[in-house]
Short mmCIF file of C-alpha atoms and ligand atoms in Angstrom, two decimals:
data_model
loop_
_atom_site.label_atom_id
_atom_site.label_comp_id
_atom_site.label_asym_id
_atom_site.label_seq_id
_atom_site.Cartn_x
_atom_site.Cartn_y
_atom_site.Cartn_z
CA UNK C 254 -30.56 115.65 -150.75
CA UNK C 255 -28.03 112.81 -150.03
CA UNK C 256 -29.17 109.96 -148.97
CA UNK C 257 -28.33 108.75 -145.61
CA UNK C 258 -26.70 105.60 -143.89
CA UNK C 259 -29.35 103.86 -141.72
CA UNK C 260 -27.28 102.53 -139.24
CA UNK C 261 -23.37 103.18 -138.26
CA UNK C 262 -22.85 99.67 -140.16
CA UNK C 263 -23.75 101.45 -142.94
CA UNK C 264 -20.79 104.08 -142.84
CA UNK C 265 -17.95 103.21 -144.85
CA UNK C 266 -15.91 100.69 -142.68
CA UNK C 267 -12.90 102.98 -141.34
CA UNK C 268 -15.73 104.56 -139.14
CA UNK C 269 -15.97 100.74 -137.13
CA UNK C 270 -14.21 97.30 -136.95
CA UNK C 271 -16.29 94.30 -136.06
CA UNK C 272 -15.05 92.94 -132.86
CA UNK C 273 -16.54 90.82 -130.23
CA UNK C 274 -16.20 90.81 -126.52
CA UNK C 275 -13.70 89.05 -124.66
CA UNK C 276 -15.65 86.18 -122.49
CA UNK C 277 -15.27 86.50 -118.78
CA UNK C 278 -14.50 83.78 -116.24
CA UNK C 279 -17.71 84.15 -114.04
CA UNK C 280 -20.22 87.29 -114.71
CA UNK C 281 -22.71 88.13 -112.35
CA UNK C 282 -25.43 90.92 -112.55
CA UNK C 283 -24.61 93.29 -109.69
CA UNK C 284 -27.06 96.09 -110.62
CA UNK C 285 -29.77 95.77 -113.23
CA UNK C 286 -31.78 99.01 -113.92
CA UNK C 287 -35.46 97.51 -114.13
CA UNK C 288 -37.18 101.28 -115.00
CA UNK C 289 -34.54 102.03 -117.78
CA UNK C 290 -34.89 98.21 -119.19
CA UNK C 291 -38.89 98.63 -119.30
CA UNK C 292 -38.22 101.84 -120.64
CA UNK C 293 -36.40 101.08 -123.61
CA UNK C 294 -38.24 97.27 -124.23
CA UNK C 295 -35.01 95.54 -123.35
CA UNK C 296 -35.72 92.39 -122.01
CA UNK C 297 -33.64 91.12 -119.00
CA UNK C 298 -31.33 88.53 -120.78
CA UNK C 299 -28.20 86.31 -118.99
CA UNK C 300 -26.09 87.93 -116.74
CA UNK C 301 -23.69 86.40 -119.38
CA UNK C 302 -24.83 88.60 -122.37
CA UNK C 303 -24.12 91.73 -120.55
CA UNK C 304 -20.31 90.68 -119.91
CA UNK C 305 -19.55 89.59 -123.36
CA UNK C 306 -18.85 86.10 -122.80
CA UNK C 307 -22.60 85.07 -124.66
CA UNK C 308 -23.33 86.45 -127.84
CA UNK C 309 -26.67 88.31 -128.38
CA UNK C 310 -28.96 86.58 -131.46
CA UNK C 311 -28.16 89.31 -134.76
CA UNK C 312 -25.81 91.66 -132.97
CA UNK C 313 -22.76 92.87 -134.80
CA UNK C 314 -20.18 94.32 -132.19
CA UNK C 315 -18.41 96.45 -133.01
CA UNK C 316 -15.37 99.13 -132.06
CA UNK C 317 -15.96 102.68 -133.09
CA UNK C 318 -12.93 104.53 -134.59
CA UNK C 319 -12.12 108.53 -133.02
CA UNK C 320 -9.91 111.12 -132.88
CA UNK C 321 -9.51 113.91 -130.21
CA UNK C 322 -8.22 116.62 -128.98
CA UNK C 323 -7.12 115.51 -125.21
CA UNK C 324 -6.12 118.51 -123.24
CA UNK C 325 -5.82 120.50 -126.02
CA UNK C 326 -3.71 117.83 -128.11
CA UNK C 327 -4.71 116.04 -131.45
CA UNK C 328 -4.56 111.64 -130.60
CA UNK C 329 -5.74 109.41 -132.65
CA UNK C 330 -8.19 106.89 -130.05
CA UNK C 331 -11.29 104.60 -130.83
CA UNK C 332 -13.00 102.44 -128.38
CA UNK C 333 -10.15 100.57 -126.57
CA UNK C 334 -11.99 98.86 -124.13
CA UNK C 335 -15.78 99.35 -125.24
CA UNK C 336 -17.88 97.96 -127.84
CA UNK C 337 -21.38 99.09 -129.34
CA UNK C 338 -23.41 95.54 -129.39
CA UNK C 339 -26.21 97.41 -131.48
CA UNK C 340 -28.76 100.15 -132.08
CA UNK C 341 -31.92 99.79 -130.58
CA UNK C 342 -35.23 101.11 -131.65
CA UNK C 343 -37.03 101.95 -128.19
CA UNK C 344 -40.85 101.58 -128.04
CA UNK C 345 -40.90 105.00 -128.56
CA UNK C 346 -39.48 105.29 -131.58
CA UNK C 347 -35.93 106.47 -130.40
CA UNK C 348 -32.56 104.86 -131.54
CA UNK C 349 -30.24 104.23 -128.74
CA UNK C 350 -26.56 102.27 -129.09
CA UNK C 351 -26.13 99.69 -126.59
CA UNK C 352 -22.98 99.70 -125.52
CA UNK C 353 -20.15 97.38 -123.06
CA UNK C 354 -17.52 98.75 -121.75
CA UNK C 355 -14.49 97.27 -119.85
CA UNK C 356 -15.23 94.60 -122.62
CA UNK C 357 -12.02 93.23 -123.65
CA UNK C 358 -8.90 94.39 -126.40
CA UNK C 359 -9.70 96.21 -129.40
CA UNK C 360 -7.66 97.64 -132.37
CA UNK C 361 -7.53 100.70 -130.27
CA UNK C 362 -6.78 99.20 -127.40
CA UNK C 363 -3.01 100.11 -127.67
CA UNK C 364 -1.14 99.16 -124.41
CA UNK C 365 -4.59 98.91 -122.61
CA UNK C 366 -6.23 96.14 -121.18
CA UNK C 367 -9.64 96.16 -122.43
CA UNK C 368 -11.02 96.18 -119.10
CA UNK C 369 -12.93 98.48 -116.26
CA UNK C 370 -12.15 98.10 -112.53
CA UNK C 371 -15.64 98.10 -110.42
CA UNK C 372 -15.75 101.70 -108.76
CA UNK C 373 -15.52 102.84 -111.62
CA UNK C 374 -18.27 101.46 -113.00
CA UNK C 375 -20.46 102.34 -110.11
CA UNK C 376 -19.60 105.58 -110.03
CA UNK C 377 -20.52 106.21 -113.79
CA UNK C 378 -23.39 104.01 -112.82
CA UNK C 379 -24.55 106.14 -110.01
CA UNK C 380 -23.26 109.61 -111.00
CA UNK C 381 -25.18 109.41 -114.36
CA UNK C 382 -28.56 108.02 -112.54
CA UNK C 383 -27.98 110.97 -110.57
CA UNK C 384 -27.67 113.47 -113.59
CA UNK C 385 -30.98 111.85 -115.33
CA UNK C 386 -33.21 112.66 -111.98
CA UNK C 387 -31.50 115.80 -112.09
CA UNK C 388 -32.74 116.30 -115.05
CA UNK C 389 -29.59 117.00 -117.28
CA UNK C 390 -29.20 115.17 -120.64
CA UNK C 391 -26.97 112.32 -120.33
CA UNK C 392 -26.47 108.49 -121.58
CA UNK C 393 -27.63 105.86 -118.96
CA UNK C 394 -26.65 103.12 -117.17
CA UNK C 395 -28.56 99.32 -117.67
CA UNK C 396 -26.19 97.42 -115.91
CA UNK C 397 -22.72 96.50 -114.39
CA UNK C 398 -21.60 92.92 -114.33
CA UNK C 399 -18.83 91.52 -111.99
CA UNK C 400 -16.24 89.49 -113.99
CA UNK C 401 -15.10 87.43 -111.18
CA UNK C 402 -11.35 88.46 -113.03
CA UNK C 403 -8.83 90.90 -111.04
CA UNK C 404 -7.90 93.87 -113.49
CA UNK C 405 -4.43 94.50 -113.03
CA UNK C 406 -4.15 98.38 -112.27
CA UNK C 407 -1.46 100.23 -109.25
CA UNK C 408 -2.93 96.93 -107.45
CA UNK C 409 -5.16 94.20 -108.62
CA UNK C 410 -8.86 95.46 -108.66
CA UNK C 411 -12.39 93.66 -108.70
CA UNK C 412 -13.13 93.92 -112.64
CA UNK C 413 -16.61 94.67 -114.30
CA UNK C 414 -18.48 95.12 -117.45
CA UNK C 415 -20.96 98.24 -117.36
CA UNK C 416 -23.51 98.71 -119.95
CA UNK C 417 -23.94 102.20 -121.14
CA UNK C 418 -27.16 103.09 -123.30
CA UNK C 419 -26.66 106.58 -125.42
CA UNK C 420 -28.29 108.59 -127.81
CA UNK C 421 -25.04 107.92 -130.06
CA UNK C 422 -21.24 108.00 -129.47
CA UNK C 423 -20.79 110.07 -132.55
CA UNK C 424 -18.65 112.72 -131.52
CA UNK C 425 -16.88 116.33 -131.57
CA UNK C 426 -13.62 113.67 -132.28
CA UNK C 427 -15.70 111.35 -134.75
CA UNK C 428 -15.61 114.01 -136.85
CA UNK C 429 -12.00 114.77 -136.82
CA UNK C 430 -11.34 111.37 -137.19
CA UNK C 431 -12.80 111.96 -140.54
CA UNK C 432 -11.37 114.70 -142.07
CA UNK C 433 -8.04 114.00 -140.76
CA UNK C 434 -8.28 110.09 -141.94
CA UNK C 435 -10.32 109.19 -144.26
CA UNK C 436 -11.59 112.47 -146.80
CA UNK C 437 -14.48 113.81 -147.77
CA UNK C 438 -16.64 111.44 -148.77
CA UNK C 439 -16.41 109.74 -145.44
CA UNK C 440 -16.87 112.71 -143.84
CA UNK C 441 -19.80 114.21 -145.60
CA UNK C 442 -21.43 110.28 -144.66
CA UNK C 443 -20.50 110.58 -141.38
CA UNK C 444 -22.33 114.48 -141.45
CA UNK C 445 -25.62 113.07 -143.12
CA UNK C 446 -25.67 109.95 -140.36
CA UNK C 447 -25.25 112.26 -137.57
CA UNK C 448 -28.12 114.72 -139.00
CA UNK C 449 -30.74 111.76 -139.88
CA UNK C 450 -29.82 110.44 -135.85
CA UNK C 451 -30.28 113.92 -133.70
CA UNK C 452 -31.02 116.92 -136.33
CA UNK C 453 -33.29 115.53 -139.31
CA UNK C 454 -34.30 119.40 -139.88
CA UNK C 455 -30.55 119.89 -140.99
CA UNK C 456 -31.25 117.58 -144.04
CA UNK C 457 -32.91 120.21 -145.99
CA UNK C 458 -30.81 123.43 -145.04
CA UNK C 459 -29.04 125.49 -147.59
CA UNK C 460 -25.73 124.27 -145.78
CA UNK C 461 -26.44 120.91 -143.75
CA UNK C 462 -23.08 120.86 -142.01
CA UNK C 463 -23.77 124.44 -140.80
CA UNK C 464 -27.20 123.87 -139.49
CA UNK C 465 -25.80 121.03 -137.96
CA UNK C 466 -23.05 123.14 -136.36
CA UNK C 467 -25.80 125.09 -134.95
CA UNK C 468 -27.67 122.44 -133.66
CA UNK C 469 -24.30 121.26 -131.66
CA UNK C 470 -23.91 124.91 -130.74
CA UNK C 471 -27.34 125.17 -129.63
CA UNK C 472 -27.08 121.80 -127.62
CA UNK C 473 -23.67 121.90 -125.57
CA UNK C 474 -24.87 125.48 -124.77
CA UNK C 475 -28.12 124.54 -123.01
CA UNK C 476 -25.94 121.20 -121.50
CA UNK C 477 -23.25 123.51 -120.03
CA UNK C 478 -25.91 125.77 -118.55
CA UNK C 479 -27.37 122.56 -117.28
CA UNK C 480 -23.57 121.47 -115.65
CA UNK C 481 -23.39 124.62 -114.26
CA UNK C 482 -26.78 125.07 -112.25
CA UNK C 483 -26.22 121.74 -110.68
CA UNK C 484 -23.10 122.25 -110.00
CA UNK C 485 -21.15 119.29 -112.04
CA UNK C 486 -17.95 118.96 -113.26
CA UNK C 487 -17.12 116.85 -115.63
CA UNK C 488 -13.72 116.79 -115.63
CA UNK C 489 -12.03 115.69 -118.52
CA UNK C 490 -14.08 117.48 -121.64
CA UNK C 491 -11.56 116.36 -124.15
CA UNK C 492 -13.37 116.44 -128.13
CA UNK C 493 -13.74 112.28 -127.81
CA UNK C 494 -16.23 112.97 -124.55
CA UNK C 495 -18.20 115.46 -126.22
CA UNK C 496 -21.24 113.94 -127.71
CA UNK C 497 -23.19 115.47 -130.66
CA UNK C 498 -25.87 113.54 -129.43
CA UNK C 499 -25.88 116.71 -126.59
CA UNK C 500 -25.75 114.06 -123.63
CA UNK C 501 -23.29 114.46 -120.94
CA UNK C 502 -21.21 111.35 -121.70
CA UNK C 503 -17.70 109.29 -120.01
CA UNK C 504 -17.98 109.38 -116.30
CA UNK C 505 -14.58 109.47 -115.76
CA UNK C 506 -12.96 111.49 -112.85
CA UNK C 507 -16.36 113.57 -112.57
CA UNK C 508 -17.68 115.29 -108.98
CA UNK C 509 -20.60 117.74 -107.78
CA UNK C 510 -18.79 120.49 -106.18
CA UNK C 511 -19.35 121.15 -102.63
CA UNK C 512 -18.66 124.82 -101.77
CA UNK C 513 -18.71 127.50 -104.51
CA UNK C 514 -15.21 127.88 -106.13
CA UNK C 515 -15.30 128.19 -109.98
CA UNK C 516 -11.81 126.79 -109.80
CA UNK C 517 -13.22 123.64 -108.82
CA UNK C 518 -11.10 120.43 -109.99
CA UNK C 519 -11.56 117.28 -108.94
CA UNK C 520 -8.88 114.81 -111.52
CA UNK C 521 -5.89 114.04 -110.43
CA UNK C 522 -4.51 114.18 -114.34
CA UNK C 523 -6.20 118.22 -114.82
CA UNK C 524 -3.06 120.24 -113.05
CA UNK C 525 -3.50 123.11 -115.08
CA UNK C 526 -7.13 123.43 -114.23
CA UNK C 527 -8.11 123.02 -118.01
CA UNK C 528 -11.81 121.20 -116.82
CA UNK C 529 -12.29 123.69 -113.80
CA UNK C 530 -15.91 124.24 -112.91
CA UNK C 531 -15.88 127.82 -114.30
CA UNK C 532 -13.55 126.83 -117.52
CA UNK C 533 -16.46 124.11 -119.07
CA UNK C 534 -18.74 127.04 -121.08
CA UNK C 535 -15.42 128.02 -122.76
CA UNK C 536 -13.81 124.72 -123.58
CA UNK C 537 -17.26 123.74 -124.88
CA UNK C 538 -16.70 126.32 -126.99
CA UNK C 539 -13.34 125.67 -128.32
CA UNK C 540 -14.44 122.21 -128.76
CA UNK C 541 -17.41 123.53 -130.92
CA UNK C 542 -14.70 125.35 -133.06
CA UNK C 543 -12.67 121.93 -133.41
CA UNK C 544 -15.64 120.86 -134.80
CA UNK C 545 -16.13 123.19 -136.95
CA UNK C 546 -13.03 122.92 -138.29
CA UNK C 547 -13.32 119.11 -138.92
CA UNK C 548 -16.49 120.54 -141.05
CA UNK C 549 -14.66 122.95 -143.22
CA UNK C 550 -13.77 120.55 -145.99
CA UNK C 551 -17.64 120.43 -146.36
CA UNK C 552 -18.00 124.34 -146.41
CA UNK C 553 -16.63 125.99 -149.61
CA UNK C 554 -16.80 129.64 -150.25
CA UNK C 555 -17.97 132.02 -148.12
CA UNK C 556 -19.74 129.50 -145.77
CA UNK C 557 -16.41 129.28 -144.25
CA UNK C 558 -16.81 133.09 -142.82
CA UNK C 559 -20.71 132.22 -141.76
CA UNK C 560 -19.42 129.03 -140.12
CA UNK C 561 -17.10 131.59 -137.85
CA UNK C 562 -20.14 133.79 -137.84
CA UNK C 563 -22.10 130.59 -135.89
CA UNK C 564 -19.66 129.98 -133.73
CA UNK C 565 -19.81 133.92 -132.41
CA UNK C 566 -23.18 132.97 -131.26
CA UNK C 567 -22.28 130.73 -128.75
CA UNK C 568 -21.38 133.21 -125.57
CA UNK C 569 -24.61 134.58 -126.16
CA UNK C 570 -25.88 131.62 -126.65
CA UNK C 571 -24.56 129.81 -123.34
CA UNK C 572 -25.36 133.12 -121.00
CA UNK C 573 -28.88 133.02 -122.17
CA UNK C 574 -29.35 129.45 -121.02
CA UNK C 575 -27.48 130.03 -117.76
CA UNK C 576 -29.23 133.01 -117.01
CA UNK C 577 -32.53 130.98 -117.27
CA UNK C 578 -31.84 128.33 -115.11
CA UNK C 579 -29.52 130.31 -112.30
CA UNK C 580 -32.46 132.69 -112.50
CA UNK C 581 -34.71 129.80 -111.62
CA UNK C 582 -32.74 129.24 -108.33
CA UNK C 583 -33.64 131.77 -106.76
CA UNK C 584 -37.36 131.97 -107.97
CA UNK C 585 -37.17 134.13 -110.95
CA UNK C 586 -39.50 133.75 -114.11
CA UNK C 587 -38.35 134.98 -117.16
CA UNK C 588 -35.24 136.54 -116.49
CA UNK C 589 -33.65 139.01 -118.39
CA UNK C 590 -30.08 140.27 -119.02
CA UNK C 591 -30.22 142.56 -115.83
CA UNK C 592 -30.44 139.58 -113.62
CA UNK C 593 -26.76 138.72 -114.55
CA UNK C 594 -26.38 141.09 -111.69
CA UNK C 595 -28.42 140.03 -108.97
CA UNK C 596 -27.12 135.69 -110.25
CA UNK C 597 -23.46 136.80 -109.71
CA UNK C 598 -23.08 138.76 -106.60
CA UNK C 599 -25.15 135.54 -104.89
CA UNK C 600 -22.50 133.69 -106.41
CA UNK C 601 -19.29 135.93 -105.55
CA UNK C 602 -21.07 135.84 -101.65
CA UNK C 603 -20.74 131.94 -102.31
CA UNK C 604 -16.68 132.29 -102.87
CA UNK C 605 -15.55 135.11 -100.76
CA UNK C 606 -17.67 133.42 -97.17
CA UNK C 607 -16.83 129.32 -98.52
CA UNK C 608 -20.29 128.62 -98.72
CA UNK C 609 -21.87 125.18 -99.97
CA UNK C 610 -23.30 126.25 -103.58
CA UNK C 611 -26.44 123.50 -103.26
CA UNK C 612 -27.03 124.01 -99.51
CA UNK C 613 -26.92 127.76 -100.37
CA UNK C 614 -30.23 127.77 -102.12
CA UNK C 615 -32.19 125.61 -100.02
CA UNK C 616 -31.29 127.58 -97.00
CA UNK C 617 -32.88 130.65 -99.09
CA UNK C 618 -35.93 128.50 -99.51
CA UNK C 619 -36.04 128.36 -95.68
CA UNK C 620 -35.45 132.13 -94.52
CA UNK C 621 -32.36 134.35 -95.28
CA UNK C 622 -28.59 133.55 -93.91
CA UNK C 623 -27.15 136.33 -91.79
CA UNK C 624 -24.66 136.90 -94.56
CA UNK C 625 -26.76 137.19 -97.07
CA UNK C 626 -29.28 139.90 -95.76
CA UNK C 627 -27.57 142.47 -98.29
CA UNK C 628 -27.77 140.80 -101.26
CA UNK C 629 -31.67 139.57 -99.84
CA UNK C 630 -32.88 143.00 -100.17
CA UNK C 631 -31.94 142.82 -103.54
CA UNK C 632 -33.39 139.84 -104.08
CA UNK C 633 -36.69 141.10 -102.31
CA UNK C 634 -37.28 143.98 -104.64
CA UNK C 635 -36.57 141.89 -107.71
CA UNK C 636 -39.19 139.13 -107.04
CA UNK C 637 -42.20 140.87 -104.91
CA UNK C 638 -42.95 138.07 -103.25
CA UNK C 639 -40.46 135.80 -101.51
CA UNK C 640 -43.29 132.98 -100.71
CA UNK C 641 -43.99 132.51 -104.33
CA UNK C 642 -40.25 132.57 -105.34
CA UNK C 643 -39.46 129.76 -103.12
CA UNK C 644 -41.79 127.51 -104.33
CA UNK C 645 -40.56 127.88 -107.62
CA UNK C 646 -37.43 127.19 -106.00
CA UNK C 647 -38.75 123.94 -104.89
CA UNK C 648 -38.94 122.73 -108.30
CA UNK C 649 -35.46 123.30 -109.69
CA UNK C 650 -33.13 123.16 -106.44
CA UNK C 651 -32.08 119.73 -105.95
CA UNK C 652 -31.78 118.66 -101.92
CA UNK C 653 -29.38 115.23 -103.09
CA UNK C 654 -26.64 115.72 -105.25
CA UNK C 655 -23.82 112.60 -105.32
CA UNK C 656 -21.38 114.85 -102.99
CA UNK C 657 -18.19 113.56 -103.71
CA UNK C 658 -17.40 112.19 -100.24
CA UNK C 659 -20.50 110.21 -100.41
CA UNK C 660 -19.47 108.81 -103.63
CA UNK C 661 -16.33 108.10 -102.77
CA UNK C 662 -17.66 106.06 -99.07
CA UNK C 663 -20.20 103.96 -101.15
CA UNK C 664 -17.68 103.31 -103.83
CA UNK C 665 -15.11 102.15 -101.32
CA UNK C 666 -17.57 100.08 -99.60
CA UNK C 667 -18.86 98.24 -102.38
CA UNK C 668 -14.93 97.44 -103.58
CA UNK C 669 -15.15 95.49 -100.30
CA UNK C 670 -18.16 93.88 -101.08
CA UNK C 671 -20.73 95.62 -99.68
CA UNK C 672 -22.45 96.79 -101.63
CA UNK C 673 -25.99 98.53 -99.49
CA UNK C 674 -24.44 102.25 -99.18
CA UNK C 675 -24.43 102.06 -102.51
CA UNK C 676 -27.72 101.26 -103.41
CA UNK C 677 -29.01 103.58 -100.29
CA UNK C 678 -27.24 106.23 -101.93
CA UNK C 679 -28.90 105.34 -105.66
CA UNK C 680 -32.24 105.47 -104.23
CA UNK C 681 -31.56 109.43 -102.38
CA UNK C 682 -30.10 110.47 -105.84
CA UNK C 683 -32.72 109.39 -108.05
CA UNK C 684 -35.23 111.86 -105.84
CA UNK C 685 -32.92 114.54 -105.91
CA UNK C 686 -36.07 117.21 -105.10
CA UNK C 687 -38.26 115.36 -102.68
CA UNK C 688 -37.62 117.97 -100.11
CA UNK C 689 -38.59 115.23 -97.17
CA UNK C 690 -35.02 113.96 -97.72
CA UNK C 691 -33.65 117.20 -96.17
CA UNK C 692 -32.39 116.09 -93.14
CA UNK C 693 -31.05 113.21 -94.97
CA UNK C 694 -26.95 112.59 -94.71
CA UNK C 695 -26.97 112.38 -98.65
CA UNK C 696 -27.96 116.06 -98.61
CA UNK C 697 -25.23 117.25 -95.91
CA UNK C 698 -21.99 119.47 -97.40
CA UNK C 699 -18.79 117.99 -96.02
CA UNK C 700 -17.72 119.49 -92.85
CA UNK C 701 -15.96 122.30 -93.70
CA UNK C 702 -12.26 122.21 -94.13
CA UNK C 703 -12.65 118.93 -95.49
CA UNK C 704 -10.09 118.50 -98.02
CA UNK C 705 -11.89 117.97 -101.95
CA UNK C 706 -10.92 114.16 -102.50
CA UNK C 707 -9.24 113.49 -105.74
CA UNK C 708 -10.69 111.85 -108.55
CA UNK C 709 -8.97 109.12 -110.88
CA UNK C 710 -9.89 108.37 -114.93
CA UNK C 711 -10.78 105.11 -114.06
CA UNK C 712 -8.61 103.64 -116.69
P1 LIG V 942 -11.47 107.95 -121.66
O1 LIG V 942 -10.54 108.73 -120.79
O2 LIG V 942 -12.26 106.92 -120.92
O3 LIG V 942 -12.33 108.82 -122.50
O4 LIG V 942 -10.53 107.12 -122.64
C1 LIG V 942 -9.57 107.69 -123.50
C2 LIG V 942 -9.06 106.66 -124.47
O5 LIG V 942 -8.35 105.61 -123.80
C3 LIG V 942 -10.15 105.96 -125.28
O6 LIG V 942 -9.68 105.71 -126.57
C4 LIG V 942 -10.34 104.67 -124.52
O7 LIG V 942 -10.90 103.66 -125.31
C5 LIG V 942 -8.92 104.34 -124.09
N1 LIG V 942 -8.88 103.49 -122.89
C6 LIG V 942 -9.23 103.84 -121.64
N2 LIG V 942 -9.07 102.80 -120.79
C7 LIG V 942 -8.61 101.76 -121.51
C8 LIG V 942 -8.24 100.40 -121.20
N3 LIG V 942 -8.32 99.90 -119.96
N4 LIG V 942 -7.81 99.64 -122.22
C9 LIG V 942 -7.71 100.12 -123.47
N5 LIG V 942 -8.03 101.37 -123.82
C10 LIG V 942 -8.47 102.20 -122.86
MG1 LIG V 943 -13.83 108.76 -123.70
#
């Protein structure tokens, strides 16, 4: 067995540069996530610390150097305007990279800034609260820090620092950063860091980098089912924002969708529709296959034909894990393939009458919608009893989702300074199944014919 790096530090430096923040003028703590700081035994420290103007006791920052494919096209990237300040060993046991970003120039900055504009902070802030209640892998948010420093973008913005925490940032792109760049050696330390971090069974298969391929296989297959039941899209699932780690990760132009459309799209930048709603199971895929490619140089022989053989798995994979979980919607218990059925015509009713996918279910918890008393019957004979199907439902249907307009109203507001629709609207998200929040304006659709707002990268 190789032996394996114990920290990124440890990879051979191409992987990282040391860098440290760029001090602001005047930081102050605008949001501080108590639970998640307890959680992880971080103590609170200077409002200073978490903008990168005060250094923390030990750390090394430091940049991490990526590739990616970005809308289908190889780029060479790397953090241009993040830095990891460490790992961190949680009281459980867990290592987690702590992580600024809208932290100042980096090597990869290239004719960036360095720097984050508030909303979009918040909204990574609030969006990936919302995905942890929700219960959907993701990396978290500890804090965002005002700068007191405009960032220049179409117009001069409020600037902030927001601290990300994540399993690791190692990802689909860190790996074709490596076999592109820097050969095999790199690459096979890069594959035996990655293993000992999220897949320490892989050490001792016959083929580590394919067992590991299966574990990422095996992991973006239950996340997509995950995206999909709750309705997210993510919006720009480029191979740098695809973690390995198998957290949802880079709140960029992300939104919930409101009524049921799998051509859902939200970024302005996606006008081919590439990150649709419907499209993410498939690019996941593809991505999986860049990443299997990166991996090749590590497969000799036949394992090249078995690592094609893995990647067959994953449509059967992903429906498995969708089924489960859209089956769980509408009450069902160990579904099976013949529920595929009974999932999809729900959802085609969905498109062809407009309807609000999340409202949708909850209304089935409460009786049956005029038009849906066909598919009902349906329903009916599948599950016995409709009183014990809906409170299964109760368990899985979330009530708050951050809708998009609410986002975007919150967001706006605290740009302006005021900041109390956003934290009202953190609180309703991180309950997003306490069912006494029902009548709550959080849980509303947008009135219908509202036009879907647009969503910026954030950049
Ligand atoms: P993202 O769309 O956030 O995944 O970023 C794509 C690439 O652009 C990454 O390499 C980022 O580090 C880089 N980037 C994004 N915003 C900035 C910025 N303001 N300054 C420098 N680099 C940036
Ligand atoms: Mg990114």
């Amino acid at each position: 067995m190789l032996s394996s790096p114990a920290t990124y530090l440890d990879l051979p430096e191409p992987f990282w540069y040391r860098q440290s923040p760029e001090p602001v003028r005047d930081p102050h703590m605008l949001i501080w996530n108590e639970d998640l700081a307890k959680e992880l035994g971080i103590a609170a420290l200077p409002d200073a610390v978490w903008a990168g103007s005060e250094t923390v006791p030990h750390s090394v920052p430091f940049a991490q150097a990526y590739a990616g494919h970005q809308f289908g096209h190889f780029t060479m990237l790397g953090d241009g305007r993040a830095l990891v300040l460490g790992e961190h060993v949680t009281p459980g046991g867990d290592r987690v990279d702590v992580q600024l970003k809208g932290s100042g120039r980096t090597p990869f900055s290239r004719r960036g800034d360095g720097r984050a504009a508030l909303e979009p902070m918040l909204r990574e802030y609030l969006i990936s609260e919302a995905m942890h209640a929700l219960g959907v892998p993701t990396t978290r948010s500890l804090a965002v820090v005002t700068t007191g420093e405009p960032v220049m973008r179409e117009q001069p913005l409020p600037g902030a620092v927001l601290t990300r925490i994540a399993g690791s940032h190692i990802r689909v792109g860190t790996f074709e950063y490596a076999a592109q760049l820097e050969g095999t050696e790199a690459l096979r330390a890069l594959l035996m860091y990655a293993i000992q971090r999220h897949a320490p069974h892989c050490a001792s298969a016959r083929s580590p980098a394919l067992a590991f391929l299966k574990h990422c296989l095996h992991s973006q297959a239950a996340l997509m089912a995950h995206w999909m039941s709750v309705g997210f899209v993510h919006g720009v699932m480029n191979t740098d924002n695809m973690a390995l780690s198998g957290e949802t990760i880079d709140y960029g132009p992300c939104a919930f969708m409101d009524h049921y459309d799998p051509d859902t799209v939200f970024s302005s930048i996606d006008t081919q529709g590439r990150y649709a709603y419907g499209n993410q199971p498939r690019i996941a895929h593809w991505n999986l296959a860049v990443l299997a490619s990166a991996l090749l140089p590590l497969l000799e022989g036949e394992k090249e034909a078995e690592a094609r053989a893995v990647l067959d798995l994953y449509p059967e994979r992903f429906q498995s894990a969708w089924r489960q979980k859209m089956a769980a919607k509408i009450g069902i218990e160990d579904a099976v393939e013949e529920d595929d059925g009974l999932i999809q015509s729900l959802l085609s009713r969905m498109q062809e009458e407009n309807l609000d996918y999340t409202r949708t279910f909850l209304d089935l918890e409460q009786g049956i919608p005029d038009h849906l008393e066909d598919w009902a019957d349906s329903w009916q004979k599948r599950v016995g009893s409709l009183g014990e199907a809906r409170k299964r439902m109760q368990t899985v249907n979330p009530v708050i989702i951050p809708r998009n307009h609410k986002v975007e109203s919150a967001l706006h507001a605290a740009g302006g300074g005021d900041l109390q629709p956003f934290t009202d609207m953190l609180l309703a998200v991180r309950q997003p199944f306490d069912r006494s929040l029902l009548g709550s304006p959080y849980s509303e659709a947008p009135p219908p014919g509202t036009p879907r707002t647009v969503t910026f990268c954030g950049t």
